[in-house]
């Protein structure tokens, strides 16, 4: 498609006239300007959450205020003082725990060390059970051999 420079300049002139007329019409009707064929970029950046979804400026302001409040609570009123760590033993608690452990170990030494574990392991076969199982398997194999020879 051959388009001359003159035709391109005329097309640009017509497009500018259309844009001017749309702006005049919008100002007369006091409405929002109609969208032109060339998409305009947003002037202020907006916080994106998901494709095609934005936070409004008031919502962003609320979120920012909540975040500032969280950080202020974390820092405390005294500025950048570190928050107290939870779950640590106090010196008195550590002493008490040490005394309890010493008493427990003394009682264990007094009874003779380890408690005697049962001689039989859990889930292990006893010699009598092993013998009985062996006899049952031998009887089964003998029956199979007998049935196979017929």
PDB file of C-alpha atoms in Angstrom, residues 66-145:
ATOM      1  CA  UNK A  66      -1.693   0.956  59.089  1.00  0.00           C
ATOM      2  CA  UNK A  67       1.852  -0.040  58.107  1.00  0.00           C
ATOM      3  CA  UNK A  68       3.284   3.066  59.800  1.00  0.00           C
ATOM      4  CA  UNK A  69       1.295   2.254  62.954  1.00  0.00           C
ATOM      5  CA  UNK A  70       2.605  -1.345  62.925  1.00  0.00           C
ATOM      6  CA  UNK A  71       6.191  -0.177  62.621  1.00  0.00           C
ATOM      7  CA  UNK A  72       5.679   2.408  65.378  1.00  0.00           C
ATOM      8  CA  UNK A  73       4.310  -0.285  67.706  1.00  0.00           C
ATOM      9  CA  UNK A  74       7.214  -2.569  66.845  1.00  0.00           C
ATOM     10  CA  UNK A  75       9.775   0.163  67.494  1.00  0.00           C
ATOM     11  CA  UNK A  76       8.002   1.275  70.657  1.00  0.00           C
ATOM     12  CA  UNK A  77       7.662   4.841  71.884  1.00  0.00           C
ATOM     13  CA  UNK A  78      11.360   5.127  72.785  1.00  0.00           C
ATOM     14  CA  UNK A  79      12.509   5.232  69.169  1.00  0.00           C
ATOM     15  CA  UNK A  80      14.517   2.332  67.798  1.00  0.00           C
ATOM     16  CA  UNK A  81      14.732   0.313  71.032  1.00  0.00           C
ATOM     17  CA  UNK A  82      14.665  -3.433  70.323  1.00  0.00           C
ATOM     18  CA  UNK A  83      11.593  -5.332  71.445  1.00  0.00           C
ATOM     19  CA  UNK A  84      11.984  -7.736  74.368  1.00  0.00           C
ATOM     20  CA  UNK A  85      12.536 -11.296  73.189  1.00  0.00           C
ATOM     21  CA  UNK A  86       9.961 -13.786  74.393  1.00  0.00           C
ATOM     22  CA  UNK A  87      10.518 -17.327  75.544  1.00  0.00           C
ATOM     23  CA  UNK A  88      13.911 -16.953  77.214  1.00  0.00           C
ATOM     24  CA  UNK A  89      14.643 -18.291  80.688  1.00  0.00           C
ATOM     25  CA  UNK A  90      15.236 -15.866  83.489  1.00  0.00           C
ATOM     26  CA  UNK A  91      18.250 -16.513  85.727  1.00  0.00           C
ATOM     27  CA  UNK A  92      15.904 -17.667  88.532  1.00  0.00           C
ATOM     28  CA  UNK A  93      14.121 -20.074  86.146  1.00  0.00           C
ATOM     29  CA  UNK A  94      17.448 -21.430  84.916  1.00  0.00           C
ATOM     30  CA  UNK A  95      18.581 -22.042  88.524  1.00  0.00           C
ATOM     31  CA  UNK A  96      15.346 -23.842  89.366  1.00  0.00           C
ATOM     32  CA  UNK A  97      15.595 -26.016  86.257  1.00  0.00           C
ATOM     33  CA  UNK A  98      19.204 -26.875  87.107  1.00  0.00           C
ATOM     34  CA  UNK A  99      18.238 -27.950  90.622  1.00  0.00           C
ATOM     35  CA  UNK A 100      15.409 -30.130  89.293  1.00  0.00           C
ATOM     36  CA  UNK A 101      17.721 -31.830  86.790  1.00  0.00           C
ATOM     37  CA  UNK A 102      20.365 -32.452  89.481  1.00  0.00           C
ATOM     38  CA  UNK A 103      17.729 -34.027  91.716  1.00  0.00           C
ATOM     39  CA  UNK A 104      16.496 -36.216  88.835  1.00  0.00           C
ATOM     40  CA  UNK A 105      20.006 -37.448  87.992  1.00  0.00           C
ATOM     41  CA  UNK A 106      20.767 -38.128  91.666  1.00  0.00           C
ATOM     42  CA  UNK A 107      17.610 -40.256  91.950  1.00  0.00           C
ATOM     43  CA  UNK A 108      18.572 -42.156  88.798  1.00  0.00           C
ATOM     44  CA  UNK A 109      22.099 -42.831  90.121  1.00  0.00           C
ATOM     45  CA  UNK A 110      20.595 -44.024  93.390  1.00  0.00           C
ATOM     46  CA  UNK A 111      18.363 -46.613  91.633  1.00  0.00           C
ATOM     47  CA  UNK A 112      21.321 -48.018  89.723  1.00  0.00           C
ATOM     48  CA  UNK A 113      21.484 -46.198  86.427  1.00  0.00           C
ATOM     49  CA  UNK A 114      19.311 -47.231  83.538  1.00  0.00           C
ATOM     50  CA  UNK A 115      16.039 -48.929  84.072  1.00  0.00           C
ATOM     51  CA  UNK A 116      16.264 -52.529  82.947  1.00  0.00           C
ATOM     52  CA  UNK A 117      14.704 -52.970  79.558  1.00  0.00           C
ATOM     53  CA  UNK A 118      12.690 -56.089  78.864  1.00  0.00           C
ATOM     54  CA  UNK A 119      14.784 -58.897  77.376  1.00  0.00           C
ATOM     55  CA  UNK A 120      12.326 -59.434  74.524  1.00  0.00           C
ATOM     56  CA  UNK A 121      12.385 -56.982  71.655  1.00  0.00           C
ATOM     57  CA  UNK A 122       9.031 -55.703  70.500  1.00  0.00           C
ATOM     58  CA  UNK A 123       7.892 -57.571  67.414  1.00  0.00           C
ATOM     59  CA  UNK A 124      10.630 -60.247  67.532  1.00  0.00           C
ATOM     60  CA  UNK A 125       9.898 -63.975  67.410  1.00  0.00           C
ATOM     61  CA  UNK A 126      10.601 -66.136  70.424  1.00  0.00           C
ATOM     62  CA  UNK A 127      12.548 -69.384  69.845  1.00  0.00           C
ATOM     63  CA  UNK A 128       9.342 -71.405  70.432  1.00  0.00           C
ATOM     64  CA  UNK A 129       7.431 -69.268  67.925  1.00  0.00           C
ATOM     65  CA  UNK A 130      10.220 -69.624  65.359  1.00  0.00           C
ATOM     66  CA  UNK A 131      10.183 -73.421  65.786  1.00  0.00           C
ATOM     67  CA  UNK A 132       6.396 -73.583  65.384  1.00  0.00           C
ATOM     68  CA  UNK A 133       6.506 -71.386  62.254  1.00  0.00           C
ATOM     69  CA  UNK A 134       9.207 -73.600  60.756  1.00  0.00           C
ATOM     70  CA  UNK A 135       7.099 -76.718  61.321  1.00  0.00           C
ATOM     71  CA  UNK A 136       4.037 -75.089  59.732  1.00  0.00           C
ATOM     72  CA  UNK A 137       6.030 -74.023  56.644  1.00  0.00           C
ATOM     73  CA  UNK A 138       7.519 -77.528  56.252  1.00  0.00           C
ATOM     74  CA  UNK A 139       4.012 -79.025  56.400  1.00  0.00           C
ATOM     75  CA  UNK A 140       2.773 -76.531  53.768  1.00  0.00           C
ATOM     76  CA  UNK A 141       5.676 -77.297  51.403  1.00  0.00           C
ATOM     77  CA  UNK A 142       5.103 -81.048  51.820  1.00  0.00           C
ATOM     78  CA  UNK A 143       1.413 -80.591  50.928  1.00  0.00           C
ATOM     79  CA  UNK A 144       2.335 -78.592  47.797  1.00  0.00           C
ATOM     80  CA  UNK A 145       4.835 -81.229  46.684  1.00  0.00           C
TER      81      UNK A 145
END
